[in-house]
GROMACS .gro file of C-alpha atoms in nm:
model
  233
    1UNK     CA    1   0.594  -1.311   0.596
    2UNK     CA    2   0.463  -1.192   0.213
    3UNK     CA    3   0.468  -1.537   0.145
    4UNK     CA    4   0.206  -1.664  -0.116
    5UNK     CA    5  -0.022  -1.942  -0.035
    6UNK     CA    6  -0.300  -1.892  -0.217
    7UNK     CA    7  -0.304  -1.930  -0.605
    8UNK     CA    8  -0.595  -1.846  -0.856
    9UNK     CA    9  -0.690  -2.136  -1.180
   10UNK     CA   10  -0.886  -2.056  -1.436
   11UNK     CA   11  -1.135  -2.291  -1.495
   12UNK     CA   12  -1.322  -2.472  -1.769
   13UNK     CA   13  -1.637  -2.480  -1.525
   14UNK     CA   14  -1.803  -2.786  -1.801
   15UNK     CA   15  -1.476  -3.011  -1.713
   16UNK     CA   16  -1.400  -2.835  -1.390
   17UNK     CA   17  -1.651  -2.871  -1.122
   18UNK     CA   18  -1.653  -3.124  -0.911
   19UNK     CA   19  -1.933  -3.031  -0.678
   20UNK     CA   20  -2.232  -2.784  -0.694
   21UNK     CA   21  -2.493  -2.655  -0.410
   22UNK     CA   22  -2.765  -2.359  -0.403
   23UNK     CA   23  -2.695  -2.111  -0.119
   24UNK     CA   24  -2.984  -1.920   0.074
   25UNK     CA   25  -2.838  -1.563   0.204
   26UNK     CA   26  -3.075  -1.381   0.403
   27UNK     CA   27  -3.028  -0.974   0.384
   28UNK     CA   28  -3.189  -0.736   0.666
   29UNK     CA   29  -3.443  -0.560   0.508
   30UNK     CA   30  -3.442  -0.716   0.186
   31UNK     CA   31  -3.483  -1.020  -0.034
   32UNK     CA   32  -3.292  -1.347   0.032
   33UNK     CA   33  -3.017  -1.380  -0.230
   34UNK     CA   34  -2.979  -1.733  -0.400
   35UNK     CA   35  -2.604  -1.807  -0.452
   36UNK     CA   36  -2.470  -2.114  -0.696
   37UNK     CA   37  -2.143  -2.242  -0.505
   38UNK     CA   38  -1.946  -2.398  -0.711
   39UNK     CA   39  -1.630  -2.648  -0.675
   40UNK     CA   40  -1.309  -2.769  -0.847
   41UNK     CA   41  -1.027  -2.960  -0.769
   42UNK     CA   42  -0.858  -2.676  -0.720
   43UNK     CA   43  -1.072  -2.470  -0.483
   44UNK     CA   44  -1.389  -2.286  -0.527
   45UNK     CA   45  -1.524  -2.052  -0.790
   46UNK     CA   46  -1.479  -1.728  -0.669
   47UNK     CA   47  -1.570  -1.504  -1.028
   48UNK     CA   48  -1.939  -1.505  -1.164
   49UNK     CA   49  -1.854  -1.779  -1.459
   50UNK     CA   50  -1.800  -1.601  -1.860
   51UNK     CA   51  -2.055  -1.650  -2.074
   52UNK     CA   52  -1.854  -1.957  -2.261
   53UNK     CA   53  -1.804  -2.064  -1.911
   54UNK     CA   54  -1.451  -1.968  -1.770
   55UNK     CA   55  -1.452  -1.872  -1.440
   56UNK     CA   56  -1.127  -1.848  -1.130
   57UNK     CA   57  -1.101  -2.082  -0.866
   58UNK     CA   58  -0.941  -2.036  -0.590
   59UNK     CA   59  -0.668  -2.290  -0.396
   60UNK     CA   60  -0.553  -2.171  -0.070
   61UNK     CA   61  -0.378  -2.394   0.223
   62UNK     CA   62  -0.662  -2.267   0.442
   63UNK     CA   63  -0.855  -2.480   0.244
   64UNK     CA   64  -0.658  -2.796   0.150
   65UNK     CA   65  -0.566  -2.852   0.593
   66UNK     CA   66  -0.712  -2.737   0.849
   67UNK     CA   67  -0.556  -2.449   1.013
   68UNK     CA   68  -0.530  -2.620   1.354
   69UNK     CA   69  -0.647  -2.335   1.527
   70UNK     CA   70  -0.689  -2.343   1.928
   71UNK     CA   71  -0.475  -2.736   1.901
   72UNK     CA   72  -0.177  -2.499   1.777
   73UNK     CA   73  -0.232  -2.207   1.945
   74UNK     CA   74  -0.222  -2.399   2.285
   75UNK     CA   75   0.110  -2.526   2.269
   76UNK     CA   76   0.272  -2.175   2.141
   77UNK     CA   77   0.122  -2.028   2.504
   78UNK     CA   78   0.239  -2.353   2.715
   79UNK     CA   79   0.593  -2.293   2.570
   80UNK     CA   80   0.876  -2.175   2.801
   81UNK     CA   81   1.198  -2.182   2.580
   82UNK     CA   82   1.256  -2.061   2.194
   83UNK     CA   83   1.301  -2.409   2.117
   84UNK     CA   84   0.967  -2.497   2.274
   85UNK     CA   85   0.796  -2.235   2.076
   86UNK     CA   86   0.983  -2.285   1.767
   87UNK     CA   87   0.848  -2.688   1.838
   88UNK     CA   88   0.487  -2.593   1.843
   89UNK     CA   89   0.492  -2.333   1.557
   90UNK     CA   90   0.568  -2.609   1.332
   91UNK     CA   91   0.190  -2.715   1.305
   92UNK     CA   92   0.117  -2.372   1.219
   93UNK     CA   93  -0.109  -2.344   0.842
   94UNK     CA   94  -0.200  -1.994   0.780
   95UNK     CA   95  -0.159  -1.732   0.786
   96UNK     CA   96   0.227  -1.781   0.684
   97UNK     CA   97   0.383  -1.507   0.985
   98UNK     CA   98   0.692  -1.371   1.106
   99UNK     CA   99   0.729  -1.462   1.446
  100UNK     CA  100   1.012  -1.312   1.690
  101UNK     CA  101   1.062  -1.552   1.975
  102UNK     CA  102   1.223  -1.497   2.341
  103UNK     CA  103   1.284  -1.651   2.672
  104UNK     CA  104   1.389  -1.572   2.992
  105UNK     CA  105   1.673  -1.757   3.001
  106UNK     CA  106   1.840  -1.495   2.701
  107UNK     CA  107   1.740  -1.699   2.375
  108UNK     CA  108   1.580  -1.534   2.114
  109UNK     CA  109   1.458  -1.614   1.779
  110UNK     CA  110   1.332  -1.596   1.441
  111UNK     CA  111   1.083  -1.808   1.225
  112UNK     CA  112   0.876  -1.796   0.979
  113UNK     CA  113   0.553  -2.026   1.059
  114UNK     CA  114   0.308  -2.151   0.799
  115UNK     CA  115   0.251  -2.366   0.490
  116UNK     CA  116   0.395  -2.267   0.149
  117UNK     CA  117   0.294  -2.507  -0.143
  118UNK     CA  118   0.597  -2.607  -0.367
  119UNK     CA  119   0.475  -2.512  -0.749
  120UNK     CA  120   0.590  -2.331  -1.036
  121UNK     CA  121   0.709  -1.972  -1.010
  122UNK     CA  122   0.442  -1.843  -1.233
  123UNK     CA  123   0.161  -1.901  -1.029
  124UNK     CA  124   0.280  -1.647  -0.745
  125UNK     CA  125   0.221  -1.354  -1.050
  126UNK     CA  126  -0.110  -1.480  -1.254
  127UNK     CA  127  -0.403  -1.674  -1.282
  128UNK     CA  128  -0.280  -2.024  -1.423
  129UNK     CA  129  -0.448  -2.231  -1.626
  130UNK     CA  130  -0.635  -2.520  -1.392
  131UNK     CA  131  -0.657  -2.761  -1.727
  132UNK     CA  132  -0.237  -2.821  -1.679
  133UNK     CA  133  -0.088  -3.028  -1.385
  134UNK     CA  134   0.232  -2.865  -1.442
  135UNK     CA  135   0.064  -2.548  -1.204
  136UNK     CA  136  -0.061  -2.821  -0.959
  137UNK     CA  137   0.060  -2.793  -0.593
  138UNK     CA  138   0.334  -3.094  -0.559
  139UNK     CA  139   0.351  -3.069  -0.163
  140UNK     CA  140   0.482  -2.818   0.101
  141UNK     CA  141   0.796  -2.654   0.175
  142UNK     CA  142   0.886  -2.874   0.462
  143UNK     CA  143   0.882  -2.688   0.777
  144UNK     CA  144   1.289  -2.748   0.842
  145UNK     CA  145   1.317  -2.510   0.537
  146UNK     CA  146   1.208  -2.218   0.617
  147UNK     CA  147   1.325  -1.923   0.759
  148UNK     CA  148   1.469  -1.910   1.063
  149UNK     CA  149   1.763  -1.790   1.317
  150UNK     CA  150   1.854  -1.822   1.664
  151UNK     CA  151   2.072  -1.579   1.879
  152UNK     CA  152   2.230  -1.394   1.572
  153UNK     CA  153   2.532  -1.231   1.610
  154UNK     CA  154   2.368  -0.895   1.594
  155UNK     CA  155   2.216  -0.936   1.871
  156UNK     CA  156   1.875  -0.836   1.782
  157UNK     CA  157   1.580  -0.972   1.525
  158UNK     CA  158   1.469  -0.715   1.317
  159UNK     CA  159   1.129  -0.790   1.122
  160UNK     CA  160   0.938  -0.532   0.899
  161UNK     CA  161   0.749  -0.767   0.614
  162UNK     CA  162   1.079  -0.721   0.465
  163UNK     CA  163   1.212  -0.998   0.188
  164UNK     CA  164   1.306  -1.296   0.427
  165UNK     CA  165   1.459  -1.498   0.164
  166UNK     CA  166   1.820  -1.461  -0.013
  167UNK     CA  167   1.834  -1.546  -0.385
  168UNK     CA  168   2.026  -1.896  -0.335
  169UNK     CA  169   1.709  -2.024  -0.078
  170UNK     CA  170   1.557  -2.346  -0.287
  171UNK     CA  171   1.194  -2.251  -0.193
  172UNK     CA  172   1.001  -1.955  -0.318
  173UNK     CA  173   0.777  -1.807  -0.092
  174UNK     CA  174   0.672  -1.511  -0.211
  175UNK     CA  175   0.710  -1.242  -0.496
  176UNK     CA  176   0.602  -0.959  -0.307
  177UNK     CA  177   0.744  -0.856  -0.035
  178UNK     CA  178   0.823  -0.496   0.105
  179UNK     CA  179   1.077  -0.290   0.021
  180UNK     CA  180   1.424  -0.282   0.334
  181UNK     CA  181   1.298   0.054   0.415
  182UNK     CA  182   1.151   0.014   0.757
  183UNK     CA  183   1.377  -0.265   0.851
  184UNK     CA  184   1.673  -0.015   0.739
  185UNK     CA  185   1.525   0.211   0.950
  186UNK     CA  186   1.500   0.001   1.251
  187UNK     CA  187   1.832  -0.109   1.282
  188UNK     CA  188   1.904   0.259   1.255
  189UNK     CA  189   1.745   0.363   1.549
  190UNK     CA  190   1.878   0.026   1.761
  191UNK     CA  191   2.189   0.124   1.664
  192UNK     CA  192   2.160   0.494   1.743
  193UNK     CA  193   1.907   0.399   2.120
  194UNK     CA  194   2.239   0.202   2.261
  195UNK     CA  195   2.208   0.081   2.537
  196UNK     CA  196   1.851  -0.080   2.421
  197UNK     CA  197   1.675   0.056   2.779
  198UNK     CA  198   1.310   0.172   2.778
  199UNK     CA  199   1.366   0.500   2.664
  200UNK     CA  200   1.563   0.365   2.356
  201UNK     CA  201   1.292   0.146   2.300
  202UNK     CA  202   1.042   0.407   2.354
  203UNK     CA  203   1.228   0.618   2.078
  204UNK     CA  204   1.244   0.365   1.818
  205UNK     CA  205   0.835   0.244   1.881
  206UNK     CA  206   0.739   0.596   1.813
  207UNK     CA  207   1.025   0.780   1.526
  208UNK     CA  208   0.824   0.892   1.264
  209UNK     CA  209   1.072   0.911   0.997
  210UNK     CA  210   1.069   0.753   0.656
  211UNK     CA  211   1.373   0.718   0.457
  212UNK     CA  212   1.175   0.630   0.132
  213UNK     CA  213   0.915   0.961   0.184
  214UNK     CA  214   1.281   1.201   0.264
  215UNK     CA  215   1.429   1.058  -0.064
  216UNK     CA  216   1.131   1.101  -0.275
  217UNK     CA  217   1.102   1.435  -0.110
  218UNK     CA  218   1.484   1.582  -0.217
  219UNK     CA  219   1.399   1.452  -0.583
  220UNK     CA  220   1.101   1.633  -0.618
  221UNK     CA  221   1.137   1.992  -0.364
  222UNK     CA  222   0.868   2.190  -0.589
  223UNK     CA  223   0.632   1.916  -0.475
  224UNK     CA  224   0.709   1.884  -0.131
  225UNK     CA  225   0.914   2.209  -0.035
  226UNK     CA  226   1.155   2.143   0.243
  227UNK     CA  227   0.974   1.829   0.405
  228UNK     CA  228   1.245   1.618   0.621
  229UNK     CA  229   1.019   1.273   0.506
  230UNK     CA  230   0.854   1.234   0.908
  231UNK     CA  231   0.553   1.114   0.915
  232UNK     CA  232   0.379   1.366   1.130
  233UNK     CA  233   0.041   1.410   1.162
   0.00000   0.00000   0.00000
């Protein structure tokens, strides 16, 4: 879903670190390699520290909750309706996913799945500094708010790590997502593979076309000569 849930801190490791252990790593055909491990509030210190002692630490749901793992996964594959699904997805911690959900009773569905912390905007673009609260993590996005639709009047869910979010959503979940391009390009070729039957579906798994690569290719022609933008190998 290009949703960020993991934010760096820099760290004042003499005020910082909360906890500190001596790793053993032992290399085939070599020396064991002693590693300092060191902890903040925040996360661990994943830099080798400055010499006046700054180094980044590293917060990341994964690491504040358990991920759940096989005790979320289980319900997902014991569901039998959207709704069910939907239900089970809820306990879902990283990483923060698209899912496209269907049935065989007609539903389908769209959700994104995961935990987003709620913090200021700045942290999604740069280290922060891990000496102010004001970049602290002040809770989740609760799981009600995220994104998600259920039979949409198009008829179809189209999902290409595209931006998820419109510009009135109260959360922010991420400042990088990718371009419309291949979602463009997808409803293109639904629209164009009517009825959706497996050969339309066929069609649109394997076009090879890029919008972005044909535009960049008609700006530039003494680059790229008469290329139509397909992706060919």
């Amino acid at each position: 879903a290009m949703a960020d849930y993991q934010d760096l801190y820099v760290a004042r490791l003499d005020d910082a670190v909360v906890d500190r252990r001596t790793e053993h790593v032992e290399v085939r055909g070599g020396a064991t390699v002693e590693v300092v491990c060191l902890l903040t509030r925040h996360g661990p210190v994943v830099s080798d520290p400055t010499e006046d002692g700054i180094g980044l630490a590293l917060a990341s749901t994964g690491f504040d909750a358990p991920a759940g793992s096989l005790a979320a996964v289980v319900p997902q594959l014991l569901a039998r309706t959207v709704d069910e699904l939907d239900d089970a997805l809820a306990a879902w911690v990283e990483p923060v996913n698209n899912f496209v959900l269907a049935d065989t009773h007609g539903d389908i569905a769209y959700r994104t799945a995961g935990r987003v912390p709620v913090r200021a905007e700045v942290n999604s673009w740069l280290p922060v500094p891990g000496w102010d609260a004001t970049h602290d993590w002040t809770g989740y996005v609760p799981d009600e708010s995220l994104p998600r639709t259920k039979n949409p009047s198009a008829g179809a869910v189209v999902t290409a790590n595209q931006r998820i979010t419109t510009a009135d959503h109260p959360h922010l979940l991420g400042v990088h997502p990718y371009g419309p391009n291949r979602a463009t390009r997808i409803w293109a070729r639904l629209d164009a593979a009517q009825p959706i039957d497996d050969g339309g579906m066929a069609a649109v798994h394997l076009d090879a076309s890029s919008p972005l690569a044909a535009r960049m290719a008609a700006m530039a022609p003494d680059v790229f000569g008469d290329w139509d933008g397909r992706m060919l190998a």
